[in-house]
Coordinates of C-alpha atoms in Angstrom, one line a residue:
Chain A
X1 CA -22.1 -9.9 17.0
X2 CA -25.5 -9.9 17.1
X3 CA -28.1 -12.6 15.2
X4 CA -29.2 -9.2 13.4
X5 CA -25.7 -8.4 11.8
X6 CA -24.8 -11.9 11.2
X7 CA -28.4 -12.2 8.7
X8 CA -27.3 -8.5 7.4
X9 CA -24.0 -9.8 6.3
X10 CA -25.2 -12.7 4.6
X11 CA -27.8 -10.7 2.6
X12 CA -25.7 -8.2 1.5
X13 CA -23.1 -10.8 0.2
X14 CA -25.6 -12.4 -1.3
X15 CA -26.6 -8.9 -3.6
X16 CA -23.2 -8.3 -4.5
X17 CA -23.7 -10.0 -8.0
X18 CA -20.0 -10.5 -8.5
X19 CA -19.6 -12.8 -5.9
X20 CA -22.4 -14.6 -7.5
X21 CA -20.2 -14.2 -11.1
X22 CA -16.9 -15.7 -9.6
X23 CA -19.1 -18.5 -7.9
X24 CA -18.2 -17.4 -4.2
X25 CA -19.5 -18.8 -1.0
X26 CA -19.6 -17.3 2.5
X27 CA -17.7 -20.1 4.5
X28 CA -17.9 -18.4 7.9
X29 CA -18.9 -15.1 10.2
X30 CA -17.2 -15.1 13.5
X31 CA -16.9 -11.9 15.3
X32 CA -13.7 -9.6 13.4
X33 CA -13.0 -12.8 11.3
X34 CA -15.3 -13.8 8.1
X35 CA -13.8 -16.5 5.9
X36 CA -15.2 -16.9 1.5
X37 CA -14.1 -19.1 -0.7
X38 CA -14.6 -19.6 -4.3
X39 CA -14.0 -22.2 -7.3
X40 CA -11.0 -21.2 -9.5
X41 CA -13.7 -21.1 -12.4
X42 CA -12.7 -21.6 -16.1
X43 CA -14.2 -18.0 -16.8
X44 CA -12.0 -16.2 -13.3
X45 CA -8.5 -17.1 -14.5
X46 CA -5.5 -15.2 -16.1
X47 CA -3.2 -16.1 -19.4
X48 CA -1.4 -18.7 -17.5
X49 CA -4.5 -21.0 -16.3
X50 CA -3.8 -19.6 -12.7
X51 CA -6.9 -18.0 -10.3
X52 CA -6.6 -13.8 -12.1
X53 CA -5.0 -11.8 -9.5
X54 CA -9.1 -9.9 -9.7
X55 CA -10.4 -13.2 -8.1
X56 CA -7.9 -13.1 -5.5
X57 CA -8.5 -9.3 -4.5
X58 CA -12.2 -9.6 -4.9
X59 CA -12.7 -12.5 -2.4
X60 CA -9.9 -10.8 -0.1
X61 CA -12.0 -7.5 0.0
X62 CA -15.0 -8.8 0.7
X63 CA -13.9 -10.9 3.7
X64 CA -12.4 -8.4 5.1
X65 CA -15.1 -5.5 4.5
X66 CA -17.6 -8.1 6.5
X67 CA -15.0 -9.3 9.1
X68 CA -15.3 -5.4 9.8
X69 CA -18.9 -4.9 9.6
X70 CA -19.4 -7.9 12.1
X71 CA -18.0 -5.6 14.3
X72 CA -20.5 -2.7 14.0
X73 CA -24.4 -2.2 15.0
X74 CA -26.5 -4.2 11.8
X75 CA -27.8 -0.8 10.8
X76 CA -24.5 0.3 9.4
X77 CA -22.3 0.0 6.2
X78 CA -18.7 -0.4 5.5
X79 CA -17.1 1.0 2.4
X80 CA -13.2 -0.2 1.4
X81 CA -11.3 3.1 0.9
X82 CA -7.8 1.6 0.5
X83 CA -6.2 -1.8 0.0
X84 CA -3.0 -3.4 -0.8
X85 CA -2.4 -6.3 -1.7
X86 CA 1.2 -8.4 -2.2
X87 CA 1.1 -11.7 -4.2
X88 CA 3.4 -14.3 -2.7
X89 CA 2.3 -17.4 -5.3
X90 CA 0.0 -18.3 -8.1
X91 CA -3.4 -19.2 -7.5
X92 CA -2.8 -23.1 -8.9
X93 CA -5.6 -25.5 -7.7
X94 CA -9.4 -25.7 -7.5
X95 CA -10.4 -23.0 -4.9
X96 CA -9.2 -20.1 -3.1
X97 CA -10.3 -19.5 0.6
X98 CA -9.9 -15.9 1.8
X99 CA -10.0 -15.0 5.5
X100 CA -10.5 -11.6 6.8
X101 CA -10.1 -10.3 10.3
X102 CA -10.0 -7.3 11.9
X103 CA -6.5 -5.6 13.0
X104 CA -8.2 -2.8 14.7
X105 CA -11.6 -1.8 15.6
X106 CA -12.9 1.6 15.2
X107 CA -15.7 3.9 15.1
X108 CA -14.5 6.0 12.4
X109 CA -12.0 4.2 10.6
X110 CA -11.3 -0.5 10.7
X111 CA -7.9 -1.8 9.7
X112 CA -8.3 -5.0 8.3
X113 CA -6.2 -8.0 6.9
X114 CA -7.0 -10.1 4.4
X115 CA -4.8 -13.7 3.8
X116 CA -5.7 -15.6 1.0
X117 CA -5.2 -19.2 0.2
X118 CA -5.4 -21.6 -3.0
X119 CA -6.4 -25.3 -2.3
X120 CA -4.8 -27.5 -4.7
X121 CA -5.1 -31.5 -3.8
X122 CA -6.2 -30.7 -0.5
X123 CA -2.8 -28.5 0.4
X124 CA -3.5 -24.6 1.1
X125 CA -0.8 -22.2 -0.4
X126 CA -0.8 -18.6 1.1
X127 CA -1.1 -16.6 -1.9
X128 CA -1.8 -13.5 -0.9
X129 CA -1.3 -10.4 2.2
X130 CA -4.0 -7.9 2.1
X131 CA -4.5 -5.2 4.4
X132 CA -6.7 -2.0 4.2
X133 CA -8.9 0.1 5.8
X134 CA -13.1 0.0 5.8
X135 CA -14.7 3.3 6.6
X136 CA -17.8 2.7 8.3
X137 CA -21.0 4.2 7.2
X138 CA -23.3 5.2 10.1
X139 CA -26.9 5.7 9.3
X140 CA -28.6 8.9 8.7
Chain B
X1 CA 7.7 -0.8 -28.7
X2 CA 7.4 -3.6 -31.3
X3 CA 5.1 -4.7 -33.4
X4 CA 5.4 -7.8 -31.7
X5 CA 5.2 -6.6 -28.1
X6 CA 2.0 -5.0 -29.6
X7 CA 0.5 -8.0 -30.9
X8 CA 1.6 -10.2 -27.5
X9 CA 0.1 -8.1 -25.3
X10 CA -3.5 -8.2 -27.3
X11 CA -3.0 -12.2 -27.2
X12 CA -2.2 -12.1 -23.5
X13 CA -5.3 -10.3 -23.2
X14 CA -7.9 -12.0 -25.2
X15 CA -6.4 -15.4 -23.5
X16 CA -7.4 -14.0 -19.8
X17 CA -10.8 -15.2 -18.8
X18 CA -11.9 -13.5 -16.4
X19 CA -11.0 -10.2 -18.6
X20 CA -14.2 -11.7 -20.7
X21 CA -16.5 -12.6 -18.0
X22 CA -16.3 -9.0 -17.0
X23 CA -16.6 -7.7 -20.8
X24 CA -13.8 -5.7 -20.7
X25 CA -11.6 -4.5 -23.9
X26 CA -8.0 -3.7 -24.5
X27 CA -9.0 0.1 -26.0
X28 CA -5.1 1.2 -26.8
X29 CA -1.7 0.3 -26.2
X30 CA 1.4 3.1 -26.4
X31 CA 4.8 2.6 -25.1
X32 CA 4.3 2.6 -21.5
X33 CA 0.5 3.3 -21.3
X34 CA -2.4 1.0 -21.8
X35 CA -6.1 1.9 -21.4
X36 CA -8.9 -1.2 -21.0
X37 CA -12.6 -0.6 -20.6
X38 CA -15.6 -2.6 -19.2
X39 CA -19.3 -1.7 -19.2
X40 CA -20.4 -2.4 -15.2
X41 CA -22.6 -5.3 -16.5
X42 CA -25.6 -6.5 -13.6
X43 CA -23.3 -9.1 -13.2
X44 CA -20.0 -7.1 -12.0
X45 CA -21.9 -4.8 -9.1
X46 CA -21.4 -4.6 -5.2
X47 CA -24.6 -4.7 -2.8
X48 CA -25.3 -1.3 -3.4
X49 CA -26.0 -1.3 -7.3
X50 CA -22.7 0.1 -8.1
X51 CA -19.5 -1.3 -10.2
X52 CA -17.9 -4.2 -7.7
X53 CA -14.2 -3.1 -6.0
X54 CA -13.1 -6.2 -7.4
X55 CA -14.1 -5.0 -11.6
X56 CA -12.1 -1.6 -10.8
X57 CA -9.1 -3.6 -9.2
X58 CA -9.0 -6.2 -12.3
X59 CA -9.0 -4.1 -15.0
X60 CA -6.6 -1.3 -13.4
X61 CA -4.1 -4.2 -12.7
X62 CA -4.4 -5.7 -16.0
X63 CA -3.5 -1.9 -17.7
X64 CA -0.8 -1.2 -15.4
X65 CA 0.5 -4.8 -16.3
X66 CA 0.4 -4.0 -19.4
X67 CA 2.4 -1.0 -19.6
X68 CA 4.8 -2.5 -18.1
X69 CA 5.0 -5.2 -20.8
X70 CA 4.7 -2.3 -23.5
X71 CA 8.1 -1.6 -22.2
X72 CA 9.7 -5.4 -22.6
X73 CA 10.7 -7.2 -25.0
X74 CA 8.4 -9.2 -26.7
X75 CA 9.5 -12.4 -25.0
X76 CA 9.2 -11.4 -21.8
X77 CA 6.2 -11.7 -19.3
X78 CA 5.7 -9.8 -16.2
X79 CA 3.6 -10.4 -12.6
X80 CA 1.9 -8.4 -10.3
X81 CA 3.9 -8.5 -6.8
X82 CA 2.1 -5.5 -5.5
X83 CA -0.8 -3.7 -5.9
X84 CA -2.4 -0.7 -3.9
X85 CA -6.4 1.0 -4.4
X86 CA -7.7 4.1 -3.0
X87 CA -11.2 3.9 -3.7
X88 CA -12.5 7.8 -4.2
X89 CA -15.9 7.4 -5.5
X90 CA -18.5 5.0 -6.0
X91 CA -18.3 3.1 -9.5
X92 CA -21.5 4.9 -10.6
X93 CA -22.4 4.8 -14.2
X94 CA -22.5 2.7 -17.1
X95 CA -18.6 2.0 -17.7
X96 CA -15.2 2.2 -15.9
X97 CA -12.1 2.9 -18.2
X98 CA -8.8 2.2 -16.9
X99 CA -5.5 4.1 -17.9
X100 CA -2.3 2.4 -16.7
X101 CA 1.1 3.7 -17.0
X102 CA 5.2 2.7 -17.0
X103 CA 6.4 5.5 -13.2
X104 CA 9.9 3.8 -13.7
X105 CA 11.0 1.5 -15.7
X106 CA 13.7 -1.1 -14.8
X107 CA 15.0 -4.7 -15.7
X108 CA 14.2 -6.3 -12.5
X109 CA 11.5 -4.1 -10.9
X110 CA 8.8 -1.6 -13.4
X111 CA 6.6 0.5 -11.1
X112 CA 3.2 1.4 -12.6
X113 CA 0.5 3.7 -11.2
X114 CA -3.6 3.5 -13.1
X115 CA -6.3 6.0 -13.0
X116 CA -9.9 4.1 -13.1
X117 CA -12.8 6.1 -14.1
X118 CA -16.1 5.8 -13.8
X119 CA -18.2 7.1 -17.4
X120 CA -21.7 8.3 -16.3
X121 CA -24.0 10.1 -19.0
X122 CA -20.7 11.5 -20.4
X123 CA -18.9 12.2 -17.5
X124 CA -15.8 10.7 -16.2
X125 CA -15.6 10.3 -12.7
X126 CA -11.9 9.7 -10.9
X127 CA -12.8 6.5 -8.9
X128 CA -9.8 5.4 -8.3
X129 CA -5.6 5.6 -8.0
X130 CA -3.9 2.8 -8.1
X131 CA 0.6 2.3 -7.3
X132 CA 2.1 -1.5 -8.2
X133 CA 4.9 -3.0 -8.8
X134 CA 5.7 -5.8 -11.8
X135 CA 8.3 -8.3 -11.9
X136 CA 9.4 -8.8 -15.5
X137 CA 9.6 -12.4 -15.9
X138 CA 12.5 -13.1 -18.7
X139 CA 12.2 -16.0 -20.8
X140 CA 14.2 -19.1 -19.9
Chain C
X1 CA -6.6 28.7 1.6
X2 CA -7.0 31.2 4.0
X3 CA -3.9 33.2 5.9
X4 CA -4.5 32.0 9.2
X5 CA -4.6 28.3 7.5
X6 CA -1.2 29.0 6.3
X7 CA 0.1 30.8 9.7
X8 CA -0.8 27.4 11.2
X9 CA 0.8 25.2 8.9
X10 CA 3.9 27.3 9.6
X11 CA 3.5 26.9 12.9
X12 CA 2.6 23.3 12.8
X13 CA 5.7 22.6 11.1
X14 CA 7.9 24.3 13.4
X15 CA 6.7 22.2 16.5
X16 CA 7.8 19.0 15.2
X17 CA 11.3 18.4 16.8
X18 CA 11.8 15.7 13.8
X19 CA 11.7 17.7 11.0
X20 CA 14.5 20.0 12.8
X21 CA 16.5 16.8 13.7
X22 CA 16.4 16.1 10.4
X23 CA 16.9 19.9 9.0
X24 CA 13.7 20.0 7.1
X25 CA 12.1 23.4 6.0
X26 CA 8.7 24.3 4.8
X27 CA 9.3 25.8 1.1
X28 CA 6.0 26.7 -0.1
X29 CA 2.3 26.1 0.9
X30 CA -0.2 26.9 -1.7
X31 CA -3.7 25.8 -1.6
X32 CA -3.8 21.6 -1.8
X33 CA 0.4 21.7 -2.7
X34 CA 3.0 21.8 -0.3
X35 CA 6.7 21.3 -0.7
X36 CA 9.4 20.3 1.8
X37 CA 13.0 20.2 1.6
X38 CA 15.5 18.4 3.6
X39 CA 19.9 18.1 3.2
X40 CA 21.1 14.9 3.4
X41 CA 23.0 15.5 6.3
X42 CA 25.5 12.7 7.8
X43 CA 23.1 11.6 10.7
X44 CA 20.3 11.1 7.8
X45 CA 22.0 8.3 6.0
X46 CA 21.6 4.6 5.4
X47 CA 24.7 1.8 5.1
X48 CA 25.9 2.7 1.7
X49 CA 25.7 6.2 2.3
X50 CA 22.7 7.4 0.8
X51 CA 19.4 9.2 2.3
X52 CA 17.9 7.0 4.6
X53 CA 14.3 6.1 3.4
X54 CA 13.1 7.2 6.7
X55 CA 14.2 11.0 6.0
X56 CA 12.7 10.0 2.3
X57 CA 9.4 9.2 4.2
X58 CA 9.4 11.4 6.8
X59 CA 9.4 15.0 4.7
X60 CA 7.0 13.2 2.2
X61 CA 4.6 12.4 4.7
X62 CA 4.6 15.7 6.0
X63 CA 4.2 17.5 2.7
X64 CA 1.3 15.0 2.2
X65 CA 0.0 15.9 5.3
X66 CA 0.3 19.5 4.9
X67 CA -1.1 19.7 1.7
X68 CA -4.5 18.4 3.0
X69 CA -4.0 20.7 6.1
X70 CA -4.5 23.6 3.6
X71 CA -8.0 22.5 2.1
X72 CA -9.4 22.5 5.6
X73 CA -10.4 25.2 8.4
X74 CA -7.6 26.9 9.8
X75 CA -8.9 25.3 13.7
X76 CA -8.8 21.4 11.9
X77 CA -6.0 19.1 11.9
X78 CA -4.9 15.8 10.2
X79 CA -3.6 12.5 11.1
X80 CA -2.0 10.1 8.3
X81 CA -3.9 7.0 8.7
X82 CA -2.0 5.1 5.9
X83 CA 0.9 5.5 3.5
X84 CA 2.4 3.4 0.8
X85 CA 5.9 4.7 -0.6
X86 CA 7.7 3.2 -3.4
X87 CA 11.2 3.7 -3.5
X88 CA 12.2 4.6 -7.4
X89 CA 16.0 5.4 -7.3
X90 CA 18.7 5.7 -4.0
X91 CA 18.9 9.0 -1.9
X92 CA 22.1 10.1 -3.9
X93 CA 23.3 13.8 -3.6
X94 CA 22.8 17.0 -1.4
X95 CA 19.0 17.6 -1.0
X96 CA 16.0 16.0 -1.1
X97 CA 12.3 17.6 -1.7
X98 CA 8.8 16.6 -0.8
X99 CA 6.0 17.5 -3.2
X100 CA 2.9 16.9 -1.3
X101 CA -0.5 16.8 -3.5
X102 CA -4.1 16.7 -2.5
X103 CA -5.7 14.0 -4.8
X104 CA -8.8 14.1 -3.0
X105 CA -10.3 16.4 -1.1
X106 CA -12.7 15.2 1.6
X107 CA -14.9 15.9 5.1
X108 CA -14.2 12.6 5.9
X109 CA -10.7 11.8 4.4
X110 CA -8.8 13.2 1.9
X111 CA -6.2 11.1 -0.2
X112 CA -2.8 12.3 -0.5
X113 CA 0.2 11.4 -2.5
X114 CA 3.9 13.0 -2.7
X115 CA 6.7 12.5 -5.0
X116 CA 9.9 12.6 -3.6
X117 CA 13.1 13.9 -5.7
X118 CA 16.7 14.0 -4.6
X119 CA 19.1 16.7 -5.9
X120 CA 22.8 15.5 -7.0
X121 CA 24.4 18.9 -8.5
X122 CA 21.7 20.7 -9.9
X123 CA 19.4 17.5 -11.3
X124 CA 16.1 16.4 -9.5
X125 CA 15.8 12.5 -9.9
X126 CA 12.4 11.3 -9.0
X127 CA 13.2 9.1 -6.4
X128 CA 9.8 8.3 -4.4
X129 CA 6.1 7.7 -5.0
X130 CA 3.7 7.7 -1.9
X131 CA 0.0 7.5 -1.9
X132 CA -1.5 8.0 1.4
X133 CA -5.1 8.5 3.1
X134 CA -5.3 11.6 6.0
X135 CA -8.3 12.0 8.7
X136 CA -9.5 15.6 9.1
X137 CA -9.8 16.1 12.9
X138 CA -12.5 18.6 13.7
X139 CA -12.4 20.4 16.9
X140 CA -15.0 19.4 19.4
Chain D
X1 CA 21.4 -18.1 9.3
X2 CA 25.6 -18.2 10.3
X3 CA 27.0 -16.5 12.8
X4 CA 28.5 -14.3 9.7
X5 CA 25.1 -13.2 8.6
X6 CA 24.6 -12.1 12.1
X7 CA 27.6 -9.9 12.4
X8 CA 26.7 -8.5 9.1
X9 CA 23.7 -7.3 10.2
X10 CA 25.0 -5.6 13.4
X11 CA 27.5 -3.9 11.3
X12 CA 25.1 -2.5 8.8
X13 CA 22.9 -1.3 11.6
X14 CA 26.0 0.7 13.0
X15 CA 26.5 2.3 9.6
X16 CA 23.5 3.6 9.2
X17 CA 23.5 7.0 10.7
X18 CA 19.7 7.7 10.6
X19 CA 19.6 4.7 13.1
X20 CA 22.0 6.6 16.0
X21 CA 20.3 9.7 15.2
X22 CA 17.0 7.8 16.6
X23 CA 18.6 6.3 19.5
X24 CA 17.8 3.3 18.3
X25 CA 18.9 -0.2 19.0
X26 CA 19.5 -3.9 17.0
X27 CA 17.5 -6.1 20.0
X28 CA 17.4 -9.0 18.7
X29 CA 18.1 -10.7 15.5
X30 CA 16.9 -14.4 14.9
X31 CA 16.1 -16.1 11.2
X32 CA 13.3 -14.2 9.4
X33 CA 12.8 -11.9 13.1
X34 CA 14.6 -9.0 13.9
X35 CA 13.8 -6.5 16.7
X36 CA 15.1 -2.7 16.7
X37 CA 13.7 -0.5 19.4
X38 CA 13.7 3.6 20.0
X39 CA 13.5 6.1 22.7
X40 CA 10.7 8.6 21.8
X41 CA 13.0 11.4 21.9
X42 CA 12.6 15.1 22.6
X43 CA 13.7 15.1 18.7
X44 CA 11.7 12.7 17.0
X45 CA 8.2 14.0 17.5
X46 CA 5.5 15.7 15.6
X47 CA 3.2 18.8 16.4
X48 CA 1.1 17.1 19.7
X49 CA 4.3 15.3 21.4
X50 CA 3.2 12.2 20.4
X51 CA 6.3 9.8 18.3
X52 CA 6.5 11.5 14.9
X53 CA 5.5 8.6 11.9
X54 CA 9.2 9.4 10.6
X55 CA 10.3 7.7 13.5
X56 CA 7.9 4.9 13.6
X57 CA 8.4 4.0 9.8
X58 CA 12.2 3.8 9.9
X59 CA 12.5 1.6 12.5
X60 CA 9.7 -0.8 11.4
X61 CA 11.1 -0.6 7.7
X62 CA 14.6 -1.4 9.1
X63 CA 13.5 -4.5 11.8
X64 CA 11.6 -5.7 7.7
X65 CA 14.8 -5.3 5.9
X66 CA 16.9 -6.9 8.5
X67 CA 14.3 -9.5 8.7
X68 CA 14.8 -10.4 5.2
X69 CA 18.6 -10.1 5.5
X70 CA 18.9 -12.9 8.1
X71 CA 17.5 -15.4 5.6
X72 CA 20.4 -14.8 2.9
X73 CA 23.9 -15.7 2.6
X74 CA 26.0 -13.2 4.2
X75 CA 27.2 -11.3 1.3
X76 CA 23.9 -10.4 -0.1
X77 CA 22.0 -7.1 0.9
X78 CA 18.6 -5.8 0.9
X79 CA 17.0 -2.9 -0.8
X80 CA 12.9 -1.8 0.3
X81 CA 11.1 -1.3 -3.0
X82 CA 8.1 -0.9 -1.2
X83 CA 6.2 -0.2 2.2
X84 CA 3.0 0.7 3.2
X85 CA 2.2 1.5 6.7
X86 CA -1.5 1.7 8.7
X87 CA -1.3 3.9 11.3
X88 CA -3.0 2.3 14.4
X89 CA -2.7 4.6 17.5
X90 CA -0.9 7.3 18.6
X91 CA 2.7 6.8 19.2
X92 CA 2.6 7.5 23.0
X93 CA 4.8 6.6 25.6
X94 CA 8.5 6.1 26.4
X95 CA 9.7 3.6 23.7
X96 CA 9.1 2.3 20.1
X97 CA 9.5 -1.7 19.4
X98 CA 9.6 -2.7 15.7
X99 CA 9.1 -6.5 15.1
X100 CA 9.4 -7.3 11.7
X101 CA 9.6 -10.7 10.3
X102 CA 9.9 -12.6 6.3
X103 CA 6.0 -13.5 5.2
X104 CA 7.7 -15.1 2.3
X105 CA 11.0 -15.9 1.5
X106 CA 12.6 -15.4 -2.3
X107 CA 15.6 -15.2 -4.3
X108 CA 14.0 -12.5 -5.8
X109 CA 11.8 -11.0 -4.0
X110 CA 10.7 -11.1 0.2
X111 CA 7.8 -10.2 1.8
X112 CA 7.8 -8.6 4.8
X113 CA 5.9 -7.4 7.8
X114 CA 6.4 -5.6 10.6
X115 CA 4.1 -4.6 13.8
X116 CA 5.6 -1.4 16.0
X117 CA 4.5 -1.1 19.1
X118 CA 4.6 2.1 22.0
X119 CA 5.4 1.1 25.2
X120 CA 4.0 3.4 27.8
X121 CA 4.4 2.5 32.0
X122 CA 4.9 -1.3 31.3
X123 CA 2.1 -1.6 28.6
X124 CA 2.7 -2.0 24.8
X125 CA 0.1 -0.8 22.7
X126 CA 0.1 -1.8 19.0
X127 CA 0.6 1.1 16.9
X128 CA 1.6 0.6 13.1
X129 CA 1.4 -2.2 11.1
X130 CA 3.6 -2.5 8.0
X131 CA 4.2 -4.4 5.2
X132 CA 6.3 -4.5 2.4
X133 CA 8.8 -6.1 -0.3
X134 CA 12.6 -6.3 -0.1
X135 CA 15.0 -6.9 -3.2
X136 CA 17.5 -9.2 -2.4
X137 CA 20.9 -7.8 -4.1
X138 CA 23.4 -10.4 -5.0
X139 CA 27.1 -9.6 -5.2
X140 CA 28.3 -9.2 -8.3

């Protein structure tokens, strides 16, 4: 990964004004692995008082749509075109750390997994399996 | 479906956070099919200008959810195990309006598909298709 | 669709030893639509008896596959990249058909889904959902 | 998990007639990890010789369900509800290995994954990675 893609990454989470709505952070950029967290916000959470399964998905996606574009030249894009996701707890606590890596690279096509986490007194919970695909968008 | 169920669904909904931050609203709810809207607000959007993954993915969950509580008894709750997105076009416009819907039915397992659509100048754009499954949660 | 699209679904078909394992016929390819049958035969089955959901995937996938085969050039192909299938109802009777959909046509990919149905004495049950992604492969 | 949980699981294997069909094999079964492996077979390819997906999803799904078996008591059995598989390589080669293992454990539900793998002169190439939810059944 190259000093270009890492600053590319960074401002291009930092224009995707949800993140900035659900109070998300980027934590980390390694090479295939990119790690966000957020704050389990009063305004991000479902009927119970848990993290809303959108907060979960949202932060999941993103790290693994930039674990894959750490992986590419810094002049392209990555789009999600598919993603699933299986819910294996609430998201009870303060914050939610999602880490995204790459499964396998690819010119036309990235698989991608996603696991996300919920930090409540210090103890992280997995919460969450994701894997998808990123298409990646070469540039004209 | 019951009054009842009718009435606990649209207090399940107003009581979900996050469904306000992104201005969405519960628009109908039929036995088995529920429909919820949100305008793409400046502060829902991915880097590119357009509605965030994470905004389609909320409010298609919550309507699927839905429908599958439109099919419970009032007392009952139900959670998202599993949810998959294809993404087939950019959220592009001024509103996305998701229509979730009962496949099957079932006392342990309800599986639930949602259409999201993207409402540009009058148009409505097919931007996503999404396949779940809810756990009906019965009351202790 | 045009006729030499169709010849080489045919043909396509036909070179897959699995599908004759597993006594599968083409039934009809129309433009973005295919459908594929298959007897539950007694090497097809699972523990209790039923279709295995291997046969249950493997003549859904097809249909899926072939159903984006026919909105491309007859010298293209397509490889499944993903597939989801949820499983509605058990493999129960004499028969089981594929009904393979194009949901989105694409250069790029094209997203699929099939709904599997078995037939128990004359009555279709639905008993599968699958939602896939397919890469056109153009020839070089 | 007992010694009777084990036999139970080699017994169900036996039954299941897709399974011989495929050549394939129970290799190993520990708690929460089972192993099945296949021959690609003359029968169970697709149209470029390769390992048709058929072949690749029903022994992943079944190493999954197994998986999930061998953390119940040994009357209880396992139904998939759902599975989605990425399709990483092609399967090419001599042999199939499915390892699938319990994500999360559940009286009600277990998440599942499983990685398949093609193993051509020696080397194993990663080639499908699944994942999925099984419904424990209890006896009546």
């Amino acid at each position: 990964m190259t000093p270009d893609t890492e600053a590319k990454i960074s401002e291009s989470f930092a224009s995707q004004s949800l993140m900035q709505t659900l109070g998300a952070t980027l934590q980390s950029i390694k090479a295939g692995r990119v790690e966000i967290a957020a704050p389990i916000l009063e305004s991000s959470k479902q009927q119970h008082g848990f993290a809303h399964a959108g907060l979960t998905f949202s932060i999941g996606d993103s790290a693994a749509g930039y674990a894959a574009l750490s992986t590419l030249p810094a002049d392209h894009e990555v789009l999600t075109t598919e993603m699933k996701i299986n819910l294996l707890a609430p998201g009870k606590g303060e914050r939610l750390i999602a880490r995204g890596r790459v499964i396998k690279p690819g010119r036309r096509l990235i698989v991608v997994q996603s696991d996300v986490f919920a930090l409540h007194d210090g103890v992280e919970t997995h919460i969450a399996l994701m894997t998808g695909t990123m298409l990646p968008i070469t540039p004209e």
